[in-house]
Each structure stands twice: as structure tokens, then as C-alpha cells.
Coordinates of C-alpha atoms in Angstrom, one line a residue:
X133 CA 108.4 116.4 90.8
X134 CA 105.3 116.0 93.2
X135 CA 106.2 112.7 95.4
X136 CA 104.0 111.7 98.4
X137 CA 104.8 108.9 100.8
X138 CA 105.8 105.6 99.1
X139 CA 104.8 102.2 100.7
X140 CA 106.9 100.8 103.5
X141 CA 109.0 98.2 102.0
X142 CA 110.7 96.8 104.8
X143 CA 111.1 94.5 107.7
X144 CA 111.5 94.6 111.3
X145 CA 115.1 94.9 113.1
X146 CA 116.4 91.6 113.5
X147 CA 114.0 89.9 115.7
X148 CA 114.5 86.0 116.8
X149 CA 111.2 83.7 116.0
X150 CA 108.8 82.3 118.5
X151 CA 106.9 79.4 117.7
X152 CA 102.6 79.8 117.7
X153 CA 100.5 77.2 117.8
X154 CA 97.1 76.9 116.5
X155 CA 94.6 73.7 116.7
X156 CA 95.3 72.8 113.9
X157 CA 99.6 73.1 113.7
X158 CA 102.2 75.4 114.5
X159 CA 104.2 78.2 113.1
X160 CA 107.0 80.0 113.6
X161 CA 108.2 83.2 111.5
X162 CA 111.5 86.0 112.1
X163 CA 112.0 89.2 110.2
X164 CA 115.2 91.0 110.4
X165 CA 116.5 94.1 108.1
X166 CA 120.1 93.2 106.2
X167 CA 123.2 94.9 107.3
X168 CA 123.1 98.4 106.5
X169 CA 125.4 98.0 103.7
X170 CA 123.2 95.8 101.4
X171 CA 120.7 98.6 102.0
X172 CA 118.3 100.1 100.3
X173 CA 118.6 97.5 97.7
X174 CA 118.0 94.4 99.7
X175 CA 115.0 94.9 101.6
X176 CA 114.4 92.7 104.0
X177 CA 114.5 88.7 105.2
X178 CA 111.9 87.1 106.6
X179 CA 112.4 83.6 107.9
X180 CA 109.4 81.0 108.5
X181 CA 108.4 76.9 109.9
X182 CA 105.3 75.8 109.3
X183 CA 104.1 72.4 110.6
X184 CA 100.4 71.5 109.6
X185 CA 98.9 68.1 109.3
X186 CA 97.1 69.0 105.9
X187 CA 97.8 71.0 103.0
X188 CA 98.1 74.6 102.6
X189 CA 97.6 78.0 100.3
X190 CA 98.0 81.4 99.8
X191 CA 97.2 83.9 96.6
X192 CA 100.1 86.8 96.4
X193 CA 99.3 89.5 94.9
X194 CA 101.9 91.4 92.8
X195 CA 104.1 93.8 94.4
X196 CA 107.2 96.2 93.5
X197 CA 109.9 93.7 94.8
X198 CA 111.9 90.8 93.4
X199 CA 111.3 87.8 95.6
X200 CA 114.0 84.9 96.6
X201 CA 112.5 82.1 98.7
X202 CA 115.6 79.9 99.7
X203 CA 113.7 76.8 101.2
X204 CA 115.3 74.0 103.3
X205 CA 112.2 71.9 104.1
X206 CA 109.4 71.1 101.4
X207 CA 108.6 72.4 98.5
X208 CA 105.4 74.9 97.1
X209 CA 103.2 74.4 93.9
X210 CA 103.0 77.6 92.1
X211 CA 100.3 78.3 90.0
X212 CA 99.2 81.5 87.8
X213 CA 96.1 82.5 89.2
X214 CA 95.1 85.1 86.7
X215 CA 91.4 84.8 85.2
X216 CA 89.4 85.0 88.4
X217 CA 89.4 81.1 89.6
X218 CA 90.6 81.4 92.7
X219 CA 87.0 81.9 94.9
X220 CA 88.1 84.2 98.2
X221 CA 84.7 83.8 99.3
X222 CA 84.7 80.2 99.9
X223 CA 88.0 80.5 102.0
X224 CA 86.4 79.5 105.2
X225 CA 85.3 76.0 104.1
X226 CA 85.0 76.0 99.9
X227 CA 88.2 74.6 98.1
X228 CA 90.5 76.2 95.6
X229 CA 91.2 73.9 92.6
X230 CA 93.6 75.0 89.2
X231 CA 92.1 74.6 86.3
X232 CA 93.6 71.6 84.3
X233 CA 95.4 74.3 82.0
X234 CA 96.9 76.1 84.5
X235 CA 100.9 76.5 84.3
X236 CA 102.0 75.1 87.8
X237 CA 105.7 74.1 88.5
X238 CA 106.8 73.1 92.1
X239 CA 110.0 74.2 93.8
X240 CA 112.2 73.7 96.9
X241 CA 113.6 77.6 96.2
X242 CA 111.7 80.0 94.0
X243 CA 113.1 83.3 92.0
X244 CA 110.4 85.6 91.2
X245 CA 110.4 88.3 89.0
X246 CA 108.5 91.8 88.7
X247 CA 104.6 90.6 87.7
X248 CA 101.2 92.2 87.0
X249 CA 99.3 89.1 87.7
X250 CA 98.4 86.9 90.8
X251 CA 99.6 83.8 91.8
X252 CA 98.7 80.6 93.9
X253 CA 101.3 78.9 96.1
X254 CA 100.4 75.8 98.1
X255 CA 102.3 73.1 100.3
X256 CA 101.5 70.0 102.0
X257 CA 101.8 71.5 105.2
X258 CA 105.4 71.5 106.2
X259 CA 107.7 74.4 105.1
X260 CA 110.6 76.3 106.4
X261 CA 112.8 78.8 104.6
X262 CA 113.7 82.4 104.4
X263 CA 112.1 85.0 102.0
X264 CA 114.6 87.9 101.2
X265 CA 113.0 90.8 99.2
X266 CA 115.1 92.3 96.7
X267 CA 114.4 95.9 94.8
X268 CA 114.5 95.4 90.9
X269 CA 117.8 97.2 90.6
X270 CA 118.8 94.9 93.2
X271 CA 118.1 91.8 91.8
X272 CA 119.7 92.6 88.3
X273 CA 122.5 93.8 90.2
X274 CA 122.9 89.9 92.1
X275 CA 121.8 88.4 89.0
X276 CA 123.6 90.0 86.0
X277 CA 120.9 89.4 83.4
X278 CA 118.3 91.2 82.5
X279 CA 115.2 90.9 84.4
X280 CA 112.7 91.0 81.3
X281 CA 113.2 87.3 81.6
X282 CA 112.0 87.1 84.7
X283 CA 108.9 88.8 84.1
X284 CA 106.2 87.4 85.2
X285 CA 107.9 83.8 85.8
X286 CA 108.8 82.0 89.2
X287 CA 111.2 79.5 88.8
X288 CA 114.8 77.7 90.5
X289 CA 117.4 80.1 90.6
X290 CA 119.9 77.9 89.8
X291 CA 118.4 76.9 86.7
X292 CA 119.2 80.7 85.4
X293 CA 123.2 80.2 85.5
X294 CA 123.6 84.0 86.6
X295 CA 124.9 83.2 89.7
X296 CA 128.2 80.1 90.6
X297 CA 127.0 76.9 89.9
X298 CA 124.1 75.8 92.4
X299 CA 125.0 78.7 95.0
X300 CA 121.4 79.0 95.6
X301 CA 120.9 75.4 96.7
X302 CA 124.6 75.7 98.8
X303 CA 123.0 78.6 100.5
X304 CA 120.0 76.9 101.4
X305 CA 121.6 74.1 102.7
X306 CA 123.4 76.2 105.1
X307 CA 120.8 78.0 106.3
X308 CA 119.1 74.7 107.0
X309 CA 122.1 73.9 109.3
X310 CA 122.2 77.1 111.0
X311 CA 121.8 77.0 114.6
X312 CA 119.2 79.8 115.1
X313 CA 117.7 82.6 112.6
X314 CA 120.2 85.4 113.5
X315 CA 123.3 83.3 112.4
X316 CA 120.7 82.3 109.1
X317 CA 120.3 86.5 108.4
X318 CA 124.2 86.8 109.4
X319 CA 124.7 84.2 106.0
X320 CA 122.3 86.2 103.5
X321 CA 123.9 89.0 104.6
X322 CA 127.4 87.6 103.8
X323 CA 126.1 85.9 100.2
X324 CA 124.1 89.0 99.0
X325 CA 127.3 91.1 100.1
X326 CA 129.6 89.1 98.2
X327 CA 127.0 89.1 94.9
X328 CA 126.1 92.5 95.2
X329 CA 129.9 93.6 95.0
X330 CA 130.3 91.2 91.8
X331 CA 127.4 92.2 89.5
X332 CA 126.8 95.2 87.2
X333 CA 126.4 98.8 87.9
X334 CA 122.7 99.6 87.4
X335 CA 122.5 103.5 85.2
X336 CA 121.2 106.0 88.3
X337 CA 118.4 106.8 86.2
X338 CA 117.2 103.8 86.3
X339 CA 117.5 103.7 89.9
X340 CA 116.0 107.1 90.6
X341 CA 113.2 106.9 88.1
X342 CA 112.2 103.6 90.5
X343 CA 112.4 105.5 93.7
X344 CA 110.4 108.6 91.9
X345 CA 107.6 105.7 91.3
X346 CA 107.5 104.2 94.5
X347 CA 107.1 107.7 96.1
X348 CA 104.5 108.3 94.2
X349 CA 102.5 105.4 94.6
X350 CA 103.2 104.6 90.6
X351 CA 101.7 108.1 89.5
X352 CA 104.4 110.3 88.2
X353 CA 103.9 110.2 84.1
X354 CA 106.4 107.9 82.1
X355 CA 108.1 111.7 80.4
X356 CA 108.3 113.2 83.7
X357 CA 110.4 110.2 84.9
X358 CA 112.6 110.2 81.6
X359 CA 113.2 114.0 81.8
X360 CA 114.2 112.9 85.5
X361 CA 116.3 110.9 84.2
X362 CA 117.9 112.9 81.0
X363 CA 116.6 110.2 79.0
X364 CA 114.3 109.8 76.3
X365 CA 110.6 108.0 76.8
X366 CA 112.1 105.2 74.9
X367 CA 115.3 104.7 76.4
X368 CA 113.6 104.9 79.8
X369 CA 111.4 101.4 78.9
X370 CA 114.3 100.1 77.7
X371 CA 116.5 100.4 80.6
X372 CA 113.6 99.3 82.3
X373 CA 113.0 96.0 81.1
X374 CA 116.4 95.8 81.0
X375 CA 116.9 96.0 84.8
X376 CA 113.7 96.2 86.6
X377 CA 111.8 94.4 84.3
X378 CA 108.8 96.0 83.5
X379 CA 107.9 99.0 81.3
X380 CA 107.6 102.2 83.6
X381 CA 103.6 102.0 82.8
X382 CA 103.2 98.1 84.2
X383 CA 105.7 98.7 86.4
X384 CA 103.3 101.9 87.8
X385 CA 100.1 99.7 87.4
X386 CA 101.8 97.3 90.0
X387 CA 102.6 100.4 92.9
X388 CA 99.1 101.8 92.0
X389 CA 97.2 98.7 93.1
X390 CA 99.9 97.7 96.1
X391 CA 98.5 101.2 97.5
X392 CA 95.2 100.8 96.4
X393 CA 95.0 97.3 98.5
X394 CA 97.1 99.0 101.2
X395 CA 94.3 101.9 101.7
X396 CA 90.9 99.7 101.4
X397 CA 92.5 97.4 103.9
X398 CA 93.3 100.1 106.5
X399 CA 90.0 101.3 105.7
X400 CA 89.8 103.7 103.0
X401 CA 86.7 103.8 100.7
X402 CA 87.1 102.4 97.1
X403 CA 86.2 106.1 96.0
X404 CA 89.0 107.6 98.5
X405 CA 91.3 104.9 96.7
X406 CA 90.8 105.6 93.0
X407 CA 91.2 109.2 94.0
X408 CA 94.4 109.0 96.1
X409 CA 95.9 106.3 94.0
X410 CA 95.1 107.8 90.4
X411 CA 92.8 105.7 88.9
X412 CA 90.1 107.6 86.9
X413 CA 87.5 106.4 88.8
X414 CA 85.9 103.3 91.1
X415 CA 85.4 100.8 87.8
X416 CA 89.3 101.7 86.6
X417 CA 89.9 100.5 90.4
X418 CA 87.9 97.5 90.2
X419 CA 89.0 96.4 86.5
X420 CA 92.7 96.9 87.9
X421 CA 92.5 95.6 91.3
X422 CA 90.6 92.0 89.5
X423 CA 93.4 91.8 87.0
X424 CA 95.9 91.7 90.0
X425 CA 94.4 89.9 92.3
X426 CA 92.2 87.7 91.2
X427 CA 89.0 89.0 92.7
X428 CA 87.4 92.7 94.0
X429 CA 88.0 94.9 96.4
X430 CA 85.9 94.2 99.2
X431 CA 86.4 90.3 98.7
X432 CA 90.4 90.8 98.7
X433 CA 89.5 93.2 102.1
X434 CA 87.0 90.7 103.7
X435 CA 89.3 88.0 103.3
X436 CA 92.5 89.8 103.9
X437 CA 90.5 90.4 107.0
X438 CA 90.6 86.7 108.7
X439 CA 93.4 86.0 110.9
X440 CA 96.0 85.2 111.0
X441 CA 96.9 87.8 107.7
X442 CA 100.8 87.0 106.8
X443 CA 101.7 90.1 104.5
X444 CA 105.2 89.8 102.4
X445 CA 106.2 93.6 103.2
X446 CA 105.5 94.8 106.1
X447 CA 102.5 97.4 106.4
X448 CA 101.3 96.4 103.1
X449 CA 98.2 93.8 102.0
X450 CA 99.7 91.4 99.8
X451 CA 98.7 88.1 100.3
X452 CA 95.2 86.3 101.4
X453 CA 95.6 82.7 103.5
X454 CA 92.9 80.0 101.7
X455 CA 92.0 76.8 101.5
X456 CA 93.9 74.3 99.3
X457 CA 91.8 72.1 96.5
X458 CA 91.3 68.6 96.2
X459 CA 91.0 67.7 92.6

């Protein structure tokens, strides 16, 4: 099976915060990498504070990890940004307003599943939690359901009843009482530890057919990955959905365009990207990187652009910082 390089998917070595400040607020963010044991499947943790006297937003972009935000200050309005509303090219002073029929739930700590669509969070300006980045397998493995429902959906964990009885608020709570971001990374890694030894065994197909994917850059054909796996075409989707989420093909479409984005904002031509990244040609790019993100290429690369650009894996272009709306 030809493989090239797959997309960094993980954080720094653990690495205490220091605050920033701005004009116009202050920040502070810490990354660390779990204990080795939790590895590959947990990918990373990345703690943040924010402290701004207005509102905030940011459009993510989808990417080939399960997300779980645990927050202890605040709360974010999550919106599906699908359909092209969001304006990137009015970031620097224009406003970014849901339509009225846009689904939009808020939450202290958000679960998010495998997607092929963007999304909108915003905040009022204060937020603090930690962001731990999960593999699929991972995350069904934690979770013991099957991550076709959450597809596409951000929502409380706790609501899912996969894991004890409001652990994810507990957890939250005391990382909110932790006395620095170390000691809050030495707790994930004790709670992920103790899930990841409780949940079910995800099929090594499965877990291989992923990892032949992400070195690929989502290009290795659906029977290739089933003969990979001794598996047939259909019992490869199906083990999918079951515990990644996706079909191999969406699942694909989502690696292609997290390299796509990852080339054109290091500096790749669109033309270098459809070719490297397999899509038939520029338009295929364009069509795909629009359903994803919202808007085109060189808007998501001019605005990814503008400092200060906080990405959700490291080395990759996930997310663009914009202006919030004011119905």
C-alpha cells in the first residue's frame, strides 16, 4: 500500500501557559502530549483563558479527530456554518450573523464527533478549559457507543449516558480547581486512563484502515483498505460508522481537505494541492474545500493569515479567528 506522510496530529510536550496580552484583552493557552500510555489514541490536551471585554468567534473547519472541550468558565454558541454564510472577508471589521434557521445550542463542555461540515463557535469573551483530541477509535473506545451518532453533532457529554453519571462535569470541576495546568493534564491523564481501560476493544482493522488513511492524506481506495483489513467493502463502512463514525469515503474527504488547507497555507498552489491531495482537479478542490469550510481557498488562506492564527492540531490550518455578529 503506497502511504506518504500523514498530518501531524499532536501537541507539544507538556509546556506550562504564559499569559499574552493584547489591547484589547488577554490570553493564555498550554499544550502538553498525554502520558505515553494513553498514546496514540489520545492525542493531545490543550488548555486555554481568555479574558476579552466583548464577544468572540472562530469557524473550525472539520478535521480527522474527536474533540472533548471540558470548560470550567463560560460557555460557547455553536452553530453549523454550512451554506457559505459565514463572510471571511469581512473579518477585519464586517460581522458574522446566523441565519434565523441555523441549529445553535450553547454549552459549558462540548463532545464533537467526526464531521464534513464547518462550524461557528462564539463566546462573550471569557473562557477557560481544556481541549483534549481524541482519534475515532479512541473516542468509541472512552465512550462505548457507536460514534455514527455523533456524526456531525456537538453536544454535552453527559447528556450521552456512555460514560458514569455527570463524570464529565466532575472532571471539569476539578480541573477548574487545579492549581496550575500540569496538575490539570496529570487529571485527564488519570480519567482518560481509567475509561480507556473500561471500554470496548475496537477490531485492528478498523484501527489500521484509519492509520492507512491518515498516511495517505485520505487517498488509499475504500477496497484497498478492506483487503487491508481482510474485510469486505461493506463490512469495512460498517465498522466504520460503527467506531469512527464516518464511511471510509467521508471519512477520506475530511483528511483530503485537512491536507489540502494544510498545503495552500504553507504555501502550496491550489494546482500543487489538487495534485498532491487527489482531487481531480482545481474546481474538485474548490467545490470540496467550500463544502468544508465555508468559503475558498485563498479567502480561508488570507484570513488564516491574520494573527494571532490558533490552529486545534498542531501544524495544521483548522480554524480562522472572526468577528462575532450583532443581530
Amino acid at each position: 500500500m503506497r502511504r506518504s506522510s500523514a498530518p501531524r496530529q499532536t501537541s507539544q510536550p507538556r509546556r506550562a501557559g504564559r499569559p499574552a496580552r493584547a489591547p484589547d484583552g488577554s490570553w493564555e493557552t498550554a499544550s502538553a502530549l498525554p502520558h505515553p500510555r494513553l498514546r496514540p489514541g489520545v492525542i493531545g490536551y490543550r488548555g486555554f483563558r481568555l479574558a476579552f471585554p466583548g464577544p468572540r468567534a472562530r469557524l473550525e473547519a472539520p478535521i480527522g479527530a474527536v474533540t472533548l472541550m471540558l470548560g470550567f468558565e463560560g460557555a460557547v454558541r455553536i452553530t453549523e456554518a454550512g451554506g457559505g454564510w459565514v463572510d471571511v472577508r469581512s473579518t477585519g471589521g464586517g460581522a458574522v450573523v446566523p441565519p434565523a434557521r441555523a441549529r445553535t445550542v450553547e454549552l459549558r463542555s462540548v463532545l464533537s464527533g467526526l464531521t464534513t461540515t464547518p462550524v461557528l463557535g462564539e463566546h462573550d469573551g471569557r473562557l477557560a478549559g481544556v481541549e483534549v483530541l481524541l482519534t475515532p477509535w479512541a473516542a468509541f473506545r472512552i465512550l462505548d457507543l457507536p460514534l455514527r451518532e455523533l456524526a456531525g453533532r456537538q453536544l454535552d457529554p453527559d447528556t450521552l449516558g456512555a460514560l458514569p453519571s455527570a463524570a464529565v462535569a466532575r472532571l471539569a470541576h476539578e480541573l477548574a480547581g487545579a492549581p496550575s495546568w500540569p496538575a490539570r493534564f496529570r487529571l485527564l491523564d488519570a480519567a482518560l486512563g481509567r475509561w480507556l481501560e473500561s471500554g470496548p476493544h475496537c477490531a485492528d482493522g478498523t484501527v489500521r484502515a484509519w492509520y492507512a488513511l491518515c498516511h495517505s492524506g485520505g487517498t488509499v481506495p475504500v477496497t484497498e483498505l478492506a483487503e487491508e483489513a481482510g474485510w469486505s467493502v461493506r463490512q469495512l463502512e460498517n465498522r466504520f460508522r460503527e467506531q469512527i463514525g464516518l464511511s471510509p469515503k467521508a471519512a477520506a474527504r475530511v483528511l483530503r481537505s485537512q491536507r489540502a488547507r494544510r498545503l495552500l497555507c504553507a504555501g502550496s498552489s491550489q494546482a500543487e494541492a489538487a495534485a498532491v491531495c487527489g482531487f481531480y482537479d482545481q474546481a474538485h478542490l474548490s467545490g470540496e474545500f467550500k463544502a468544508m469550510t465555508g468559503c475558498t481557498p485563498r479567502e480561508f488562506v488570507r484570513a488564516h493569515g491574520r494573527p494571532p492564527a490558533v490552529d486545534r492540531l498542531t501544524g495544521e490550518a483548522t480554524s480562522l479567528l472572526l468577528r462575532p455578529g450583532h443581530p
